[in-house]
Coordinates of C-alpha atoms and ligand atoms in Angstrom, one line a residue:
M906 CA -17.8 23.8 -11.1
K907 CA -16.2 24.0 -14.5
I908 CA -14.3 20.8 -15.1
S909 CA -12.2 19.4 -17.9
I910 CA -11.5 15.7 -18.2
F911 CA -8.6 14.4 -20.2
G912 CA -8.9 10.9 -21.5
L913 CA -12.4 9.6 -22.1
G914 CA -12.0 5.9 -21.5
Y915 CA -13.7 4.0 -18.8
V916 CA -12.6 6.3 -16.0
G917 CA -12.9 9.6 -17.9
A918 CA -16.2 8.9 -19.6
V919 CA -18.0 7.7 -16.5
S920 CA -16.6 10.7 -14.5
L921 CA -17.7 13.0 -17.2
A922 CA -21.3 11.7 -17.2
C923 CA -21.6 11.5 -13.4
L924 CA -20.1 15.0 -12.8
A925 CA -22.4 16.5 -15.4
R926 CA -25.4 14.6 -13.8
D927 CA -24.4 16.2 -10.4
G928 CA -24.7 19.7 -12.0
H929 CA -21.2 20.6 -13.1
D930 CA -20.2 21.9 -16.5
V931 CA -17.9 19.3 -18.0
V932 CA -15.7 19.4 -21.1
G933 CA -14.1 16.2 -22.3
I934 CA -10.8 15.9 -24.2
D935 CA -9.5 12.9 -26.0
I936 CA -7.1 12.2 -28.9
D937 CA -9.6 9.7 -30.4
P938 CA -12.0 11.6 -32.6
A939 CA -14.5 8.7 -32.7
K940 CA -15.0 9.0 -28.9
L941 CA -15.6 12.7 -29.2
D942 CA -18.2 12.2 -32.0
L943 CA -20.0 9.6 -29.9
I944 CA -20.3 11.9 -26.9
R945 CA -21.3 14.8 -29.1
A946 CA -24.2 12.6 -30.4
G947 CA -25.2 11.8 -26.8
K948 CA -23.7 8.3 -27.0
T949 CA -21.3 6.5 -24.7
P950 CA -17.8 5.6 -25.8
V951 CA -17.6 2.8 -23.2
V952 CA -20.0 -0.1 -22.6
E953 CA -21.1 0.3 -19.0
E954 CA -24.4 -0.4 -17.2
G955 CA -26.5 2.8 -17.1
M956 CA -24.1 4.8 -19.4
V957 CA -26.4 4.8 -22.5
E958 CA -29.2 6.5 -20.6
L959 CA -27.0 8.8 -18.5
M960 CA -24.9 10.1 -21.4
A961 CA -28.0 10.8 -23.5
K962 CA -29.5 12.7 -20.6
V963 CA -26.4 14.8 -19.6
V964 CA -25.6 15.7 -23.2
A965 CA -29.2 16.7 -24.0
G966 CA -29.1 18.8 -20.8
G967 CA -26.3 20.9 -22.2
K968 CA -23.8 20.1 -19.4
V969 CA -21.3 18.3 -21.5
S970 CA -19.1 19.4 -24.4
V971 CA -16.0 17.8 -26.0
T972 CA -13.0 19.3 -27.7
T973 CA -9.5 18.6 -28.9
D974 CA -8.4 22.1 -27.9
I975 CA -6.4 21.5 -24.7
Y976 CA -5.7 25.2 -24.2
R977 CA -9.3 26.3 -24.2
A978 CA -10.2 23.4 -21.9
V979 CA -7.6 24.6 -19.3
L980 CA -8.4 28.3 -19.7
D981 CA -12.2 27.8 -19.5
T982 CA -12.3 25.4 -16.5
D983 CA -11.2 25.6 -12.8
I984 CA -10.1 22.0 -12.4
S985 CA -8.8 19.2 -14.7
L986 CA -9.1 15.5 -14.1
I987 CA -6.5 13.5 -16.0
C988 CA -7.7 10.0 -16.8
V989 CA -5.5 8.9 -19.7
G990 CA -4.4 5.3 -20.0
T991 CA -1.2 4.1 -18.3
P992 CA -0.8 0.6 -19.8
S993 CA 2.0 -1.9 -19.3
A994 CA 5.2 -1.3 -21.3
P995 CA 6.8 -4.5 -22.8
N996 CA 9.3 -4.7 -19.9
G997 CA 6.4 -4.5 -17.3
S998 CA 7.0 -0.9 -16.4
Q999 CA 4.3 1.7 -16.9
D1000 CA 4.0 3.3 -20.3
Q1001 CA 3.5 7.0 -19.3
S1002 CA 3.8 8.4 -22.8
A1003 CA 0.2 9.6 -22.9
I1004 CA 0.4 11.4 -19.5
L1005 CA 3.8 12.9 -20.4
R1006 CA 2.4 14.4 -23.5
I1007 CA -0.6 15.7 -21.8
C1008 CA 1.5 17.4 -19.1
R1009 CA 3.5 19.3 -21.7
D1010 CA 0.3 20.6 -23.2
L1011 CA -1.2 21.4 -19.8
G1012 CA 1.9 23.3 -18.9
L1013 CA 1.8 25.3 -22.1
A1014 CA -1.9 26.1 -21.5
M1015 CA -1.1 27.2 -17.9
R1016 CA 1.5 29.7 -19.3
E1017 CA -1.5 31.7 -20.6
K1018 CA -3.8 31.2 -17.7
R1019 CA -4.1 34.1 -15.2
K1020 CA -6.2 32.3 -12.6
P1021 CA -5.2 29.3 -10.4
H1022 CA -6.0 25.8 -11.6
V1023 CA -6.2 22.4 -10.0
F1024 CA -4.9 19.4 -11.8
V1025 CA -6.1 16.1 -10.4
F1026 CA -4.3 13.0 -11.6
R1027 CA -6.7 10.0 -11.6
S1028 CA -4.7 7.7 -13.9
T1029 CA -2.9 5.0 -11.9
L1030 CA 0.7 6.3 -11.6
M1031 CA 3.8 4.8 -10.0
P1032 CA 4.7 6.5 -6.7
G1033 CA 6.8 9.6 -7.3
S1034 CA 5.4 10.2 -10.8
V1035 CA 3.4 13.3 -10.0
E1036 CA 6.1 15.1 -7.9
E1037 CA 9.2 13.9 -9.7
V1038 CA 8.2 13.6 -13.3
L1039 CA 4.9 15.4 -14.0
R1040 CA 5.3 18.5 -11.8
P1041 CA 8.7 19.5 -13.4
I1042 CA 7.2 19.2 -16.8
I1043 CA 4.2 21.4 -16.0
E1044 CA 6.4 23.9 -14.1
R1045 CA 8.9 24.1 -17.0
E1046 CA 6.3 24.5 -19.7
S1047 CA 4.2 27.0 -17.8
G1048 CA 7.0 29.0 -16.1
K1049 CA 4.7 28.8 -13.0
R1050 CA 4.9 27.1 -9.7
D1051 CA 2.9 24.2 -8.2
G1052 CA 1.3 25.3 -4.9
V1053 CA 1.3 28.9 -6.0
D1054 CA -0.1 29.4 -9.5
F1055 CA -1.6 25.9 -9.9
H1056 CA -2.1 22.9 -7.7
L1057 CA -1.3 19.3 -8.5
C1058 CA -2.9 16.4 -6.6
F1059 CA -3.5 12.7 -7.0
Q1060 CA -6.8 11.0 -6.4
P1061 CA -6.8 7.3 -7.2
E1062 CA -9.8 5.9 -9.0
F1063 CA -11.5 2.8 -7.5
L1064 CA -14.3 2.2 -10.0
R1065 CA -14.6 -1.3 -11.5
E1066 CA -15.6 -1.9 -15.1
G1067 CA -19.1 -3.3 -15.3
S1068 CA -20.4 -1.4 -12.2
S1069 CA -18.6 1.8 -12.7
I1070 CA -21.5 4.2 -12.2
R1071 CA -22.5 2.4 -9.0
D1072 CA -18.9 2.4 -7.9
Y1073 CA -18.5 6.1 -8.7
D1074 CA -21.5 6.9 -6.4
K1075 CA -20.4 4.5 -3.7
P1076 CA -16.6 4.2 -3.7
P1077 CA -14.8 2.3 -0.9
F1078 CA -13.2 5.6 0.1
T1079 CA -12.0 8.9 -1.3
I1080 CA -8.2 9.3 -1.1
V1081 CA -6.6 12.6 -2.0
G1082 CA -2.8 13.0 -2.1
A1083 CA -2.0 16.7 -1.9
N1084 CA 0.6 19.1 -0.5
G1085 CA -1.8 21.9 0.4
E1086 CA -5.4 22.7 1.4
A1087 CA -6.4 24.4 -1.8
P1088 CA -6.8 21.3 -4.0
V1089 CA -8.3 19.3 -1.1
A1090 CA -11.0 21.9 -0.6
V1091 CA -11.9 21.7 -4.3
L1092 CA -12.1 17.9 -4.2
R1093 CA -14.2 18.0 -1.0
D1094 CA -16.7 20.2 -2.9
L1095 CA -16.7 17.7 -5.8
F1096 CA -16.7 14.4 -4.0
G1097 CA -17.3 15.2 -0.3
H1098 CA -21.0 14.2 -0.6
L1099 CA -20.2 10.6 -1.5
P1100 CA -21.2 8.1 1.2
C1101 CA -17.6 7.1 2.2
E1102 CA -14.7 8.3 4.2
F1103 CA -12.5 11.1 2.8
H1104 CA -8.8 10.7 3.5
V1105 CA -6.1 13.2 2.8
T1106 CA -2.5 12.0 2.5
S1107 CA 0.8 12.7 0.7
V1108 CA 0.8 12.5 -3.1
R1109 CA 3.2 9.5 -3.0
A1110 CA 1.0 7.6 -0.5
A1111 CA -2.1 8.2 -2.6
E1112 CA -0.2 6.9 -5.7
M1113 CA 0.9 3.8 -3.8
V1114 CA -2.5 3.0 -2.2
K1115 CA -3.9 2.3 -5.6
Y1116 CA -1.3 -0.3 -6.3
C1117 CA -1.7 -1.9 -2.8
C1118 CA -5.4 -2.1 -3.3
N1119 CA -5.2 -3.7 -6.7
N1120 CA -2.4 -6.1 -5.6
F1121 CA -4.5 -7.1 -2.6
H1122 CA -7.5 -7.8 -4.8
A1123 CA -5.4 -9.9 -7.2
M1124 CA -3.9 -11.7 -4.2
K1125 CA -7.4 -12.4 -2.7
I1126 CA -8.6 -13.8 -6.0
T1127 CA -5.6 -16.0 -6.4
F1128 CA -5.7 -17.2 -2.8
A1129 CA -9.3 -18.3 -3.3
N1130 CA -8.5 -20.0 -6.6
E1131 CA -5.4 -21.8 -5.3
S1132 CA -7.3 -22.9 -2.2
A1133 CA -10.1 -24.2 -4.6
R1134 CA -7.7 -26.1 -6.8
L1135 CA -6.3 -27.9 -3.7
C1136 CA -9.8 -28.5 -2.4
E1137 CA -10.8 -30.0 -5.7
A1138 CA -7.8 -32.4 -5.6
L1139 CA -8.5 -33.4 -2.1
G1140 CA -12.2 -34.0 -2.8
V1141 CA -13.4 -31.1 -0.6
D1142 CA -16.2 -28.6 -1.6
A1143 CA -14.2 -25.4 -2.4
L1144 CA -17.2 -23.2 -2.3
E1145 CA -18.3 -24.4 1.1
V1146 CA -14.8 -24.1 2.5
M1147 CA -14.3 -20.5 1.2
D1148 CA -17.8 -19.5 2.4
L1149 CA -16.8 -20.6 5.9
V1150 CA -13.4 -18.9 5.6
C1151 CA -15.2 -15.7 4.8
K1152 CA -17.5 -15.9 7.8
D1153 CA -14.6 -15.2 10.1
R1154 CA -14.7 -11.5 10.4
Q1155 CA -12.3 -11.4 13.4
L1156 CA -9.2 -12.8 11.8
N1157 CA -9.9 -13.5 8.1
I1158 CA -12.0 -10.7 6.7
S1159 CA -10.6 -7.9 8.9
A1160 CA -7.6 -5.6 9.4
A1161 CA -5.9 -8.4 11.4
Y1162 CA -2.5 -9.4 10.0
L1163 CA -2.5 -6.5 7.5
K1164 CA -0.2 -4.1 9.3
P1165 CA 3.5 -4.3 8.4
G1166 CA 5.6 -5.8 11.1
F1167 CA 8.2 -8.6 11.5
A1168 CA 8.2 -12.0 9.9
F1169 CA 5.6 -14.5 11.2
G1170 CA 6.7 -17.7 13.0
G1171 CA 5.5 -19.9 15.7
S1172 CA 4.3 -23.4 16.0
C1173 CA 1.4 -23.2 13.5
L1174 CA 1.6 -21.0 10.4
P1175 CA 5.0 -22.4 9.1
K1176 CA 4.2 -26.0 9.7
D1177 CA 0.7 -25.8 8.2
L1178 CA 1.9 -24.0 5.2
R1179 CA 4.5 -26.7 4.7
A1180 CA 1.9 -29.4 5.0
T1181 CA -0.3 -27.6 2.5
M1182 CA 2.5 -27.5 0.0
Y1183 CA 3.1 -31.2 0.7
M1184 CA -0.5 -32.1 0.0
A1185 CA -0.4 -30.0 -3.2
K1186 CA 2.8 -31.9 -4.3
M1187 CA 1.2 -35.2 -3.6
K1188 CA -1.7 -34.3 -5.8
D1189 CA 0.3 -32.5 -8.5
V1190 CA -1.4 -29.2 -7.8
E1191 CA 0.6 -26.1 -8.4
L1192 CA 0.2 -23.3 -5.8
P1193 CA 2.7 -20.5 -6.7
L1194 CA 1.1 -18.0 -4.3
L1195 CA 1.0 -20.2 -1.3
G1196 CA 4.3 -21.7 -2.2
G1197 CA 5.9 -18.2 -2.2
I1198 CA 4.8 -17.4 1.3
L1199 CA 7.5 -19.1 3.4
P1200 CA 10.3 -17.9 1.1
S1201 CA 8.9 -14.4 1.3
N1202 CA 8.8 -14.6 5.0
R1203 CA 12.4 -15.6 5.1
V1204 CA 13.3 -12.6 2.9
H1205 CA 11.6 -10.4 5.4
A1206 CA 13.7 -11.8 8.3
D1207 CA 16.8 -11.4 6.2
H1208 CA 15.9 -7.8 5.7
A1209 CA 16.1 -7.2 9.4
I1210 CA 19.4 -9.1 9.6
A1211 CA 20.8 -7.0 6.7
K1212 CA 19.8 -3.7 8.5
V1213 CA 21.6 -4.8 11.6
L1214 CA 24.7 -5.8 9.7
A1215 CA 24.7 -2.6 7.6
S1216 CA 24.7 -0.5 10.8
G1217 CA 28.3 -1.7 11.5
K1218 CA 27.4 -2.1 15.2
R1219 CA 28.9 -5.2 16.8
R1220 CA 27.2 -5.2 20.3
I1221 CA 23.6 -6.2 19.6
G1222 CA 20.8 -6.4 22.2
M1223 CA 17.7 -8.3 21.3
I1224 CA 14.5 -7.6 23.2
G1225 CA 12.3 -10.6 22.6
L1226 CA 13.1 -14.1 21.4
S1227 CA 9.8 -15.9 21.3
F1228 CA 7.5 -15.5 18.3
K1229 CA 5.0 -13.3 20.0
P1230 CA 4.4 -11.6 23.4
G1231 CA 3.0 -13.6 26.3
T1232 CA 4.5 -16.9 25.3
D1233 CA 7.8 -18.8 25.7
D1234 CA 7.2 -20.7 22.5
L1235 CA 10.5 -20.4 20.6
R1236 CA 9.6 -22.9 17.8
E1237 CA 10.2 -21.3 14.5
S1238 CA 10.4 -17.8 16.0
P1239 CA 12.0 -15.6 13.4
L1240 CA 13.8 -13.8 16.3
V1241 CA 15.6 -17.1 17.0
L1242 CA 16.7 -17.0 13.4
L1243 CA 18.0 -13.5 14.0
A1244 CA 19.9 -14.6 17.1
E1245 CA 21.3 -17.6 15.2
Q1246 CA 22.6 -15.3 12.4
F1247 CA 24.1 -12.7 14.8
I1248 CA 25.9 -15.3 16.7
G1249 CA 27.1 -17.0 13.5
K1250 CA 28.4 -13.6 12.2
G1251 CA 30.5 -13.2 15.4
L1252 CA 28.5 -10.3 16.8
S1253 CA 28.3 -9.9 20.5
L1254 CA 24.7 -10.7 21.4
L1255 CA 22.6 -10.2 24.6
V1256 CA 19.0 -11.2 24.7
Y1257 CA 16.1 -10.4 27.0
D1258 CA 12.7 -12.0 26.9
P1259 CA 10.6 -11.9 30.1
E1260 CA 8.8 -15.2 29.2
V1261 CA 11.8 -17.3 28.2
H1262 CA 13.6 -19.3 30.9
L1263 CA 15.7 -22.0 29.4
S1264 CA 15.4 -24.2 32.4
R1265 CA 11.6 -24.3 32.0
L1266 CA 11.6 -25.1 28.3
L1267 CA 10.2 -28.6 27.5
G1268 CA 9.7 -31.0 24.7
A1269 CA 9.6 -29.6 21.1
N1270 CA 10.3 -26.1 22.3
S1271 CA 13.5 -27.2 24.0
R1272 CA 14.5 -29.4 21.1
F1273 CA 14.1 -26.5 18.7
I1274 CA 16.6 -24.4 20.8
E1275 CA 19.0 -27.3 21.0
E1276 CA 19.0 -27.6 17.2
H1277 CA 19.2 -23.9 16.3
V1278 CA 20.8 -21.9 19.1
P1279 CA 22.2 -24.4 21.5
H1280 CA 24.4 -21.8 23.3
I1281 CA 21.7 -19.2 23.6
G1282 CA 21.9 -19.6 27.4
A1283 CA 25.2 -17.7 27.4
H1284 CA 23.4 -14.7 25.8
L1285 CA 20.2 -14.6 27.8
R1286 CA 19.9 -12.0 30.5
S1287 CA 17.1 -11.9 33.1
D1288 CA 17.1 -8.1 33.2
I1289 CA 16.4 -5.7 30.4
E1290 CA 18.6 -2.9 31.9
S1291 CA 21.9 -4.6 31.4
V1292 CA 21.0 -5.6 27.8
I1293 CA 20.2 -2.0 27.0
A1294 CA 23.3 -0.7 28.8
E1295 CA 25.8 -3.1 27.1
S1296 CA 24.4 -2.8 23.5
D1297 CA 25.1 -0.4 20.6
L1298 CA 22.1 -1.5 18.6
L1299 CA 18.8 -2.8 20.1
V1300 CA 16.4 -5.0 18.1
V1301 CA 12.9 -4.5 19.6
G1302 CA 10.9 -7.6 18.8
L1303 CA 8.4 -7.7 21.7
D1304 CA 5.3 -5.6 21.7
D1305 CA 4.8 -5.0 25.4
A1306 CA 4.1 -1.8 27.3
R1307 CA 6.5 -2.6 30.2
I1308 CA 9.3 -3.2 27.7
F1309 CA 8.5 0.2 26.1
E1310 CA 8.7 1.9 29.5
S1311 CA 12.1 0.4 30.1
L1312 CA 13.3 1.5 26.7
E1313 CA 12.1 5.0 27.3
R1314 CA 14.0 5.1 30.6
H1315 CA 17.3 3.5 29.6
V1316 CA 18.0 3.9 25.9
R1317 CA 20.8 6.5 25.2
P1318 CA 21.0 8.9 22.3
D1319 CA 24.0 7.1 20.8
Q1320 CA 22.1 3.9 20.4
I1321 CA 20.3 2.6 17.4
V1322 CA 16.9 1.0 17.9
L1323 CA 15.6 -1.3 15.2
D1324 CA 11.9 -1.4 15.7
L1325 CA 10.2 -4.7 14.5
V1326 CA 6.9 -4.1 16.3
R1327 CA 5.8 -0.6 15.2
L1328 CA 6.5 1.2 18.5
P1329 CA 3.4 3.2 19.5
A1330 CA 3.5 6.9 18.6
G1331 CA 3.5 7.8 22.3
V1332 CA 6.7 5.9 23.0
K1333 CA 9.6 8.4 22.9
L1334 CA 13.0 6.9 22.9
R1335 CA 16.3 8.9 23.1
G1336 CA 18.0 6.6 20.6
Q1337 CA 18.0 6.7 16.8
V1338 CA 14.9 4.7 16.1
A1339 CA 14.5 3.0 12.7
G1340 CA 11.5 1.0 11.6
L1341 CA 12.1 -2.3 9.8
C1342 CA 10.5 -0.9 6.6
W1343 CA 8.5 2.1 7.8
Ligands
NAD1473 N1 -10.7 0.9 -16.2 C1 -10.8 0.9 -14.9 O1 -11.7 0.2 -14.3 C2 -9.9 1.7 -14.0 C3 -10.1 1.8 -12.7 C4 -9.3 2.6 -11.9 C5 -8.2 3.2 -12.4 N2 -7.9 3.1 -13.8 C6 -6.8 3.8 -14.3 O2 -7.3 5.0 -14.9 C7 -6.6 5.2 -16.1 C8 -7.5 5.2 -17.3 O3 -8.0 4.0 -17.5 P1 -9.1 3.7 -18.5 O4 -9.5 2.2 -18.4 O5 -10.2 4.7 -18.5 O6 -8.3 3.8 -19.9 P2 -8.7 3.7 -21.4 O7 -7.6 3.1 -22.1 O8 -10.1 3.1 -21.5 O9 -8.9 5.3 -21.8 C9 -7.8 6.1 -21.9 C10 -8.2 7.2 -22.8 O10 -7.2 8.2 -22.8 C11 -7.1 8.7 -24.2 N3 -5.9 9.4 -24.4 C12 -4.7 8.9 -24.6 N4 -3.7 9.8 -24.8 C13 -4.4 11.0 -24.7 C14 -4.0 12.3 -24.8 N5 -2.7 12.7 -25.1 N6 -4.9 13.3 -24.7 C15 -6.2 13.0 -24.4 N7 -6.6 11.7 -24.3 C16 -5.7 10.7 -24.5 C17 -7.4 7.5 -25.0 O11 -7.7 7.8 -26.3 C18 -8.5 6.8 -24.3 O12 -9.7 7.2 -24.7 C19 -5.5 4.2 -16.2 O13 -4.3 4.7 -15.5 C20 -6.0 3.1 -15.4 O14 -5.0 2.3 -14.8 C21 -8.8 2.4 -14.6

């Protein structure tokens, strides 16, 4: 394939060398003449393991050229990878000046091109950038249409500096955000041989995946470091503890707890987080990440409350009260918080939870109810049918197949259903279903 690469920093230079190694004809474009001179001379513009040898080899093999002529680069190639920097602006937003400038030039070049062209954005971009900001620029400057005369897509880059050639050859996955088959087919040809899964999604989702991955990595590092600072203060071997934490592949290093849902609660997580923060306070250890978890959890519960209030409906039915299916443990259940708020706001509330029978609640569980929703008994119903029948808005907080069957049977088209549990795709309700944030 004939490929042009815009921006020859870490991402662009490594892609250029690896694509040329894989047999493609690659032309590199950068505004920094020093980088172009280095590549012309068979040298690497970035310090990366293996790049000195690889760049010398691919340049000597005649597969690489460099230019500042954007027009020729677009006219003479089939596909462009855009890898310019998108650094932080002083206010924390993304400085897109380089990519905006490039897109104007790419559009002008497309004005003259008679054949279709694929533009692949590899720079990290805030969701919506490609479709709402960059596409209009290229369409305006070229007088041509995305999806007809050219194809825009977004493919986040996952290489890490220091191991970038290895990461290029073995990425965690390939994600392509596109609106049509044409650019996907081209990227399958380019990257389909890599030993990883190839996922196609929307452009916006592909843009966002990059942020979620980087944020997750940053959060993991900070979690380990905060845990280590606390371990140190408590005289515990942090390396040993985190080694053991990492050995749990069922709950710790797995997809468990990583799907969006409702706020957590129950008798363990909140109390243990509180005790952790107390230990840290006693030892003067600052743990901003761990300390932010309970407030964030509360914000999530408040989000559900706000959605219910914003609906304007006053007859609310809650399906589920305990903190998870199969238990009658109400301690710190975020659904109890919801009930408390709805009652406090004067809404009419009915609650169904197959596991919760007030007369059977004992000890701490019973005390929790006494403290938070002492009159909940007046709102509890033993059958789901009447709760559905007498509500305008239903909050589904229980993940249970029998509940879903009842909802499928009894929910009416005029009812709103706020889904806190990610209702399975197969569950078809007649009401207006809204996910909490999905
Ligand atoms: N560095 C990484 O490990 C990494 C990994 C994944 C994603 N990314 C993302 O990829 C993008 C590029 O990152 P990088 O580290 O390679 O950046 P970089 O700063 O190393 O390189 C960017 C290059 O773009 C060039 N450039 C700027 N304006 C230009 C223009 N108008 N025309 C042509 N070239 C221009 C610069 O001269 C520079 O050589 C960023 O969005 C970054 O967030 C980087």
